[in-house]
């Protein structure tokens, strides 16, 4: 399955566990994560925590992109879409602990978190355009809102990599810790929120997210439509093939 879910002391940990592929996300991993976010509605879950292994995630599995494009899969049927829609609707606080690489959705899912801590050597990238794709997860709206339109445009158009210090300075991260302390700090942040009054927590998250919920839903719909088209394009197909045959 490659997504490990465990709930302890009110914190549901969703861990991506496919280190041999740098936690590149498969359909099965998204499906398991989507189911977990659904189950997080239970009262016993007071906070969610996303973790990877040595790497957070190298983004969507590129072989899966190629297969989904070839199958002409309807975008709404893809588990990644179900996962993202569940995450947007999640009423519990969400923390992410990021180390190693966080590429594509490995970075864009952070825009839906309520606290993000990264190891000092974490590195980020949004290589949608270089892959013949377009942004997803509402990042065409949320990234400009979070880090400013100019910087967001550059990162989304160029796909250029950036480090933890830059991500922190731009407001994408809450904090940076030494790599070896990442998991402990991420767990502490999740535990801190899990211990607070759940109704006030839910109401506050609803207020924060409610402000632009309609605009976000519209942005995501537009992105999914454009993404579905791009995924099947010749530009994307040849970029996927280039990656898969690079050795
Ligand atoms: N999809 C499928 N496989 C992936 C992957 C992805 N997104 N990212 C990494 N892998 C695989 C590699 O093919 C390699 O597999 P192999 O050992 O069977 O050849 C393994 O994971 C290790 O990756 P590798 O590229 O050797 O590590 P690296 O440290 O040299 O580079 C990255 C790390 C993340 C920079 C590089 O793997 C990469 O660019 N990945 C693609 C990221 C991407 O474009 N994601 C989609 C975003 S929309």
Short mmCIF file of C-alpha atoms and ligand atoms in Angstrom, two decimals:
data_model
loop_
_atom_site.label_atom_id
_atom_site.label_comp_id
_atom_site.label_asym_id
_atom_site.label_seq_id
_atom_site.Cartn_x
_atom_site.Cartn_y
_atom_site.Cartn_z
CA UNK A 1 0.00 0.00 0.00
CA UNK A 2 2.90 2.36 0.88
CA UNK A 3 0.81 4.68 3.05
CA UNK A 4 0.91 3.77 6.73
CA UNK A 5 -1.83 5.14 8.94
CA UNK A 6 -1.74 5.01 12.71
CA UNK A 7 -3.73 6.85 15.37
CA UNK A 8 -2.28 7.39 18.82
CA UNK A 9 -3.14 9.88 21.55
CA UNK A 10 -5.54 11.75 19.26
CA UNK A 11 -3.04 12.18 16.40
CA UNK A 12 -3.58 10.33 13.13
CA UNK A 13 -0.22 9.91 11.38
CA UNK A 14 -0.37 9.39 7.62
CA UNK A 15 3.08 8.31 6.55
CA UNK A 16 4.18 7.95 2.92
CA UNK A 17 6.34 4.87 2.88
CA UNK A 18 7.86 4.20 -0.53
CA UNK A 19 11.36 5.43 0.06
CA UNK A 20 12.86 3.31 -2.76
CA UNK A 21 11.03 5.70 -5.13
CA UNK A 22 11.52 8.73 -2.90
CA UNK A 23 7.87 8.42 -1.90
CA UNK A 24 6.57 9.10 -5.41
CA UNK A 25 2.82 8.85 -4.98
CA UNK A 26 0.84 6.02 -6.58
CA UNK A 27 -2.93 5.77 -6.96
CA UNK A 28 -2.97 3.25 -4.09
CA UNK A 29 -1.10 5.68 -1.82
CA UNK A 30 -3.58 8.47 -2.53
CA UNK A 31 -6.53 6.11 -2.04
CA UNK A 32 -5.20 5.04 1.37
CA UNK A 33 -4.53 8.65 2.35
CA UNK A 34 -8.03 9.71 1.21
CA UNK A 35 -9.61 6.91 3.28
CA UNK A 36 -7.54 7.99 6.27
CA UNK A 37 -8.63 11.63 5.99
CA UNK A 38 -12.23 10.35 5.85
CA UNK A 39 -11.71 8.35 9.04
CA UNK A 40 -10.20 11.40 10.71
CA UNK A 41 -13.77 12.66 11.13
CA UNK A 42 -13.99 10.27 14.13
CA UNK A 43 -13.98 12.06 17.48
CA UNK A 44 -10.91 10.16 18.65
CA UNK A 45 -8.82 11.96 15.98
CA UNK A 46 -7.93 15.49 17.07
CA UNK A 47 -5.11 16.25 14.61
CA UNK A 48 -3.53 14.79 11.46
CA UNK A 49 0.16 14.51 10.75
CA UNK A 50 1.72 13.88 7.32
CA UNK A 51 5.21 12.39 7.34
CA UNK A 52 7.51 10.74 4.82
CA UNK A 53 10.70 8.79 5.37
CA UNK A 54 14.07 10.20 4.28
CA UNK A 55 12.08 12.07 1.66
CA UNK A 56 8.64 13.58 2.04
CA UNK A 57 7.51 12.91 -1.55
CA UNK A 58 8.95 13.14 -5.07
CA UNK A 59 5.43 13.97 -6.27
CA UNK A 60 3.07 11.94 -8.36
CA UNK A 61 4.56 8.73 -9.74
CA UNK A 62 5.44 9.60 -13.32
CA UNK A 63 4.71 6.09 -14.60
CA UNK A 64 1.23 6.46 -13.06
CA UNK A 65 0.80 9.79 -14.89
CA UNK A 66 1.66 8.07 -18.16
CA UNK A 67 -0.74 5.20 -17.47
CA UNK A 68 -3.59 7.52 -16.40
CA UNK A 69 -3.09 9.63 -19.52
CA UNK A 70 -3.08 6.56 -21.77
CA UNK A 71 -6.23 5.17 -20.10
CA UNK A 72 -8.04 8.47 -20.77
CA UNK A 73 -9.06 8.26 -17.10
CA UNK A 74 -11.68 10.84 -16.07
CA UNK A 75 -9.83 13.18 -13.73
CA UNK A 76 -12.56 13.06 -11.06
CA UNK A 77 -12.12 9.27 -10.86
CA UNK A 78 -8.46 9.54 -9.89
CA UNK A 79 -7.70 8.82 -6.21
CA UNK A 80 -5.51 11.94 -6.07
CA UNK A 81 -8.59 14.08 -6.70
CA UNK A 82 -10.54 12.28 -3.97
CA UNK A 83 -7.59 12.76 -1.60
CA UNK A 84 -7.30 16.49 -2.32
CA UNK A 85 -11.03 17.10 -1.99
CA UNK A 86 -11.06 15.28 1.37
CA UNK A 87 -8.05 17.23 2.56
CA UNK A 88 -9.66 20.56 1.67
CA UNK A 89 -12.81 19.54 3.56
CA UNK A 90 -10.91 18.21 6.60
CA UNK A 91 -12.05 19.97 9.76
CA UNK A 92 -9.23 18.72 11.97
CA UNK A 93 -5.88 20.54 12.14
CA UNK A 94 -3.24 19.16 9.78
CA UNK A 95 0.53 19.26 10.36
CA UNK A 96 3.25 18.16 7.94
CA UNK A 97 6.84 17.24 8.71
CA UNK A 98 8.95 17.56 5.56
CA UNK A 99 12.42 16.22 4.95
CA UNK A 100 14.42 15.40 1.83
CA UNK A 101 12.54 16.16 -1.38
CA UNK A 102 9.04 17.62 -1.58
CA UNK A 103 8.17 17.87 -5.27
CA UNK A 104 4.87 18.64 -6.98
CA UNK A 105 2.06 17.50 -4.73
CA UNK A 106 4.73 16.99 -2.04
CA UNK A 107 4.85 20.79 -1.92
CA UNK A 108 1.30 21.72 -2.91
CA UNK A 109 -0.32 19.62 -0.19
CA UNK A 110 1.55 21.79 2.32
CA UNK A 111 -0.70 24.68 1.29
CA UNK A 112 -3.57 22.81 2.96
CA UNK A 113 -1.75 22.27 6.26
CA UNK A 114 -2.09 24.28 9.43
CA UNK A 115 1.54 23.90 10.44
CA UNK A 116 4.53 22.82 8.38
CA UNK A 117 7.95 22.04 9.81
CA UNK A 118 10.86 21.11 7.56
CA UNK A 119 14.30 19.63 8.11
CA UNK A 120 17.06 22.11 7.26
CA UNK A 121 18.10 20.22 4.12
CA UNK A 122 14.57 19.80 2.69
CA UNK A 123 14.21 20.89 -0.93
CA UNK A 124 11.12 21.84 -2.84
CA UNK A 125 10.06 22.15 -6.49
CA UNK A 126 6.91 22.59 -8.55
CA UNK A 127 7.96 21.24 -11.96
CA UNK A 128 4.51 21.18 -13.53
CA UNK A 129 5.36 23.19 -16.66
CA UNK A 130 8.65 21.36 -17.31
CA UNK A 131 6.57 18.16 -17.27
CA UNK A 132 4.00 19.58 -19.68
CA UNK A 133 1.47 19.88 -16.84
CA UNK A 134 -0.32 22.63 -14.93
CA UNK A 135 -0.52 23.29 -11.16
CA UNK A 136 -2.89 21.31 -8.96
CA UNK A 137 -4.25 21.18 -5.40
CA UNK A 138 -5.44 24.78 -5.64
CA UNK A 139 -1.82 25.95 -5.83
CA UNK A 140 -2.56 28.36 -8.69
CA UNK A 141 -4.61 30.30 -6.12
CA UNK A 142 -3.08 29.36 -2.75
CA UNK A 143 0.59 29.79 -3.65
CA UNK A 144 0.18 33.41 -4.82
CA UNK A 145 -1.90 34.07 -1.68
CA UNK A 146 0.74 32.50 0.55
CA UNK A 147 4.01 33.79 -0.94
CA UNK A 148 2.95 36.63 -3.28
CA UNK A 149 2.05 36.51 -6.94
CA UNK A 150 5.45 37.26 -8.45
CA UNK A 151 7.35 34.63 -6.53
CA UNK A 152 4.53 32.13 -7.01
CA UNK A 153 4.49 32.78 -10.75
CA UNK A 154 8.23 32.25 -11.02
CA UNK A 155 8.19 29.01 -9.04
CA UNK A 156 5.13 27.64 -10.83
CA UNK A 157 6.33 28.63 -14.31
CA UNK A 158 10.01 27.72 -14.02
CA UNK A 159 9.74 24.66 -11.79
CA UNK A 160 12.98 25.88 -10.20
CA UNK A 161 14.04 24.17 -6.98
CA UNK A 162 14.22 26.02 -3.67
CA UNK A 163 15.49 25.18 -0.22
CA UNK A 164 14.03 25.21 3.26
CA UNK A 165 15.41 28.67 4.13
CA UNK A 166 13.76 30.20 1.07
CA UNK A 167 10.52 28.31 1.75
CA UNK A 168 10.51 29.61 5.33
CA UNK A 169 11.26 33.18 4.26
CA UNK A 170 8.37 33.04 1.76
CA UNK A 171 5.91 31.84 4.41
CA UNK A 172 5.47 28.30 3.12
CA UNK A 173 6.83 26.78 6.33
CA UNK A 174 6.10 27.48 9.98
CA UNK A 175 9.60 26.50 11.07
CA UNK A 176 12.85 24.73 10.22
CA UNK A 177 14.64 22.30 12.53
CA UNK A 178 17.81 20.23 12.20
CA UNK A 179 17.04 17.18 10.02
CA UNK A 180 17.43 14.76 12.93
CA UNK A 181 14.79 16.59 14.99
CA UNK A 182 12.12 16.78 12.31
CA UNK A 183 9.84 13.98 13.33
CA UNK A 184 9.97 14.81 17.02
CA UNK A 185 9.08 18.44 16.35
CA UNK A 186 6.29 17.57 13.89
CA UNK A 187 4.81 15.15 16.45
CA UNK A 188 5.02 17.80 19.15
CA UNK A 189 3.17 20.31 16.96
CA UNK A 190 0.41 17.80 16.19
CA UNK A 191 0.15 16.83 19.87
CA UNK A 192 -0.06 20.51 20.85
CA UNK A 193 -3.09 21.08 18.61
CA UNK A 194 -4.64 17.71 19.52
CA UNK A 195 -4.68 18.75 23.18
CA UNK A 196 -6.68 21.95 22.59
CA UNK A 197 -10.51 22.22 22.78
CA UNK A 198 -11.78 20.41 19.65
CA UNK A 199 -14.90 22.49 19.03
CA UNK A 200 -13.04 25.81 19.10
CA UNK A 201 -10.35 24.22 16.93
CA UNK A 202 -12.92 23.10 14.34
CA UNK A 203 -14.76 26.43 14.39
CA UNK A 204 -11.52 28.39 13.98
CA UNK A 205 -10.29 26.24 11.12
CA UNK A 206 -13.68 26.62 9.46
CA UNK A 207 -13.44 30.43 9.78
CA UNK A 208 -9.91 30.56 8.37
CA UNK A 209 -10.68 28.26 5.45
CA UNK A 210 -14.22 29.53 4.88
CA UNK A 211 -13.07 32.97 3.75
CA UNK A 212 -12.09 31.79 0.29
CA UNK A 213 -13.56 28.27 0.16
CA UNK A 214 -15.71 29.05 -2.89
CA UNK A 215 -12.80 30.55 -4.81
CA UNK A 216 -10.60 27.59 -3.89
CA UNK A 217 -13.21 25.10 -5.10
CA UNK A 218 -13.47 26.99 -8.40
CA UNK A 219 -9.68 27.16 -8.76
CA UNK A 220 -9.39 23.43 -8.14
CA UNK A 221 -12.13 22.62 -10.65
CA UNK A 222 -10.35 24.72 -13.29
CA UNK A 223 -7.02 23.10 -12.45
CA UNK A 224 -8.40 19.56 -12.63
CA UNK A 225 -9.94 20.26 -16.04
CA UNK A 226 -6.68 21.72 -17.37
CA UNK A 227 -4.61 19.00 -15.70
CA UNK A 228 -6.68 16.20 -17.24
CA UNK A 229 -6.11 17.70 -20.68
CA UNK A 230 -2.41 18.37 -20.12
CA UNK A 231 -1.79 14.86 -18.78
CA UNK A 232 -2.89 13.41 -22.13
CA UNK A 233 -0.92 15.91 -24.24
CA UNK A 234 2.10 15.11 -26.38
CA UNK A 235 4.18 17.62 -24.37
CA UNK A 236 3.49 15.74 -21.16
CA UNK A 237 3.83 12.28 -22.68
CA UNK A 238 7.29 13.06 -24.01
CA UNK A 239 8.36 14.65 -20.70
CA UNK A 240 7.18 11.54 -18.79
CA UNK A 241 9.02 9.28 -21.24
CA UNK A 242 12.17 11.39 -20.88
CA UNK A 243 12.11 10.96 -17.10
CA UNK A 244 11.36 7.25 -17.24
CA UNK A 245 14.09 6.49 -19.78
CA UNK A 246 16.76 8.86 -18.46
CA UNK A 247 19.18 6.07 -17.47
N1 LIG B 1 7.82 9.03 -10.29
C1 LIG B 1 8.34 7.81 -10.47
N2 LIG B 1 9.54 7.44 -9.99
C2 LIG B 1 10.23 8.37 -9.30
C3 LIG B 1 9.75 9.67 -9.08
C4 LIG B 1 8.48 9.99 -9.61
N3 LIG B 1 7.93 11.18 -9.42
N4 LIG B 1 10.67 10.36 -8.37
C5 LIG B 1 11.69 9.52 -8.16
N5 LIG B 1 11.44 8.31 -8.71
C6 LIG B 1 12.28 7.11 -8.67
C7 LIG B 1 13.44 7.21 -9.65
O1 LIG B 1 13.04 6.81 -10.96
C8 LIG B 1 14.40 6.23 -9.03
O2 LIG B 1 13.96 4.92 -9.32
P1 LIG B 1 15.02 3.77 -9.74
O3 LIG B 1 15.96 3.69 -8.57
O4 LIG B 1 14.17 2.56 -9.91
O5 LIG B 1 15.67 4.26 -10.98
C9 LIG B 1 14.18 6.43 -7.53
O6 LIG B 1 12.89 7.01 -7.40
C10 LIG B 1 15.18 7.39 -6.91
O7 LIG B 1 15.12 8.63 -7.61
P2 LIG B 1 16.42 9.34 -8.24
O8 LIG B 1 15.95 10.20 -9.38
O9 LIG B 1 17.48 8.33 -8.55
O10 LIG B 1 16.90 10.27 -7.03
P3 LIG B 1 17.69 11.64 -7.10
O11 LIG B 1 18.07 11.94 -5.70
O12 LIG B 1 18.75 11.59 -8.15
O13 LIG B 1 16.61 12.73 -7.58
C11 LIG B 1 14.46 13.80 -7.61
C12 LIG B 1 15.47 12.99 -6.80
C13 LIG B 1 13.20 13.96 -6.78
C14 LIG B 1 15.06 15.19 -7.93
C15 LIG B 1 14.18 13.09 -8.95
O14 LIG B 1 13.88 11.72 -8.66
C16 LIG B 1 13.03 13.66 -9.71
O15 LIG B 1 13.17 14.69 -10.35
N6 LIG B 1 11.86 13.00 -9.64
C17 LIG B 1 10.69 13.40 -10.38
C18 LIG B 1 9.96 14.49 -9.63
C19 LIG B 1 8.75 14.95 -10.39
O16 LIG B 1 8.85 15.52 -11.44
N7 LIG B 1 7.56 14.64 -9.84
C20 LIG B 1 6.30 14.96 -10.42
C21 LIG B 1 5.91 16.32 -10.00
S1 LIG B 1 4.39 16.86 -10.73
#
